[in-house]
Coordinates of C-alpha atoms in Angstrom, one line a residue:
M1 CA -91.2 74.5 105.8
I2 CA -87.7 73.1 106.1
V3 CA -85.3 74.0 103.3
R4 CA -81.9 72.4 102.6
I5 CA -79.2 74.2 100.8
M6 CA -76.9 71.5 99.5
G7 CA -73.5 71.6 101.3
E8 CA -74.7 74.1 103.9
G9 CA -77.5 72.8 106.0
Q10 CA -81.1 73.4 106.7
V11 CA -83.2 76.4 107.6
R12 CA -86.8 76.8 108.8
L13 CA -88.7 79.1 106.4
D14 CA -92.2 80.4 106.9
D15 CA -94.5 79.5 103.9
S16 CA -95.5 83.1 103.6
H17 CA -92.1 83.8 101.9
L18 CA -92.8 81.4 99.0
T19 CA -94.3 84.1 96.8
E20 CA -91.2 86.2 97.1
L21 CA -88.9 83.2 96.5
N22 CA -90.9 82.1 93.5
K23 CA -90.2 85.3 91.7
L24 CA -86.5 84.6 91.9
D25 CA -87.1 80.9 91.0
E26 CA -89.0 81.9 87.9
E27 CA -86.2 84.2 86.8
L28 CA -83.7 81.4 87.5
L29 CA -85.7 79.0 85.3
V30 CA -85.6 81.4 82.4
E31 CA -81.9 82.0 82.7
V32 CA -81.2 78.2 82.9
E33 CA -83.4 77.5 79.9
S34 CA -81.7 80.3 77.9
G35 CA -78.2 79.3 79.0
D36 CA -77.5 82.8 80.5
G37 CA -74.5 81.9 82.7
P38 CA -73.9 85.3 84.4
G39 CA -77.7 85.8 85.0
F40 CA -78.0 82.3 86.3
R41 CA -75.2 82.8 88.8
R42 CA -76.5 86.2 90.0
T43 CA -80.1 84.9 90.5
L44 CA -79.0 81.6 92.1
H45 CA -77.0 83.6 94.7
A46 CA -79.9 86.1 95.2
L47 CA -82.3 83.1 95.8
L48 CA -80.0 81.5 98.3
D49 CA -79.2 84.8 100.0
K50 CA -82.9 85.4 100.4
V51 CA -83.5 82.0 101.9
R52 CA -80.7 82.6 104.4
E53 CA -82.1 86.0 105.2
L54 CA -85.7 85.0 105.7
G55 CA -85.0 81.5 107.3
T56 CA -83.8 80.5 110.7
P57 CA -80.9 78.0 110.6
L58 CA -81.4 74.7 112.2
P59 CA -78.7 73.4 114.5
D60 CA -76.0 71.4 112.7
D61 CA -77.0 68.2 114.6
A62 CA -80.6 68.5 113.5
L63 CA -81.8 66.4 110.7
E64 CA -85.4 67.2 109.7
P65 CA -87.0 66.0 106.5
S66 CA -86.5 68.8 103.9
E67 CA -89.5 69.9 101.9
L68 CA -87.4 71.8 99.5
I69 CA -83.8 71.2 98.4
L70 CA -81.8 74.0 96.7
P71 CA -78.5 73.6 95.0
S72 CA -75.2 74.8 96.5
P73 CA -74.0 78.3 95.6
D74 CA -71.3 76.8 93.4
A75 CA -73.6 74.5 91.4
S76 CA -73.1 74.7 87.7
L77 CA -75.8 75.7 85.3
E78 CA -75.9 72.1 84.1
Q79 CA -76.3 70.7 87.6
V80 CA -79.2 73.1 88.3
R81 CA -80.8 72.2 85.0
E82 CA -80.9 68.6 86.1
L83 CA -82.7 69.6 89.4
L84 CA -85.3 71.8 87.8
H85 CA -88.9 70.7 87.3
T86 CA -91.3 72.4 84.9
E87 CA -92.2 74.8 87.8
G88 CA -88.6 75.5 88.7
L89 CA -86.8 74.6 92.0
I90 CA -89.7 75.8 94.2
P91 CA -93.1 74.3 93.5
G92 CA -96.1 76.5 93.3

């Protein structure tokens, strides 16, 4: 799966990591819905760090269709709220 982090680029991520990422995504969804700014910021950074850790960066000149688009690390709670679906940022 190709994941884009807005403002950073793309990484290739094995689908086997989705369960681990979904746990952070669910936590992020709860924090966004409750307006927990500090919790939201902590979990967003944890989610993005995990994607960077588990994924393999694509070259800067590569442009693959992204199956998943995640907000930038400096995205506001309101911006992420607009991106969220009923399942969170990561479907499944």
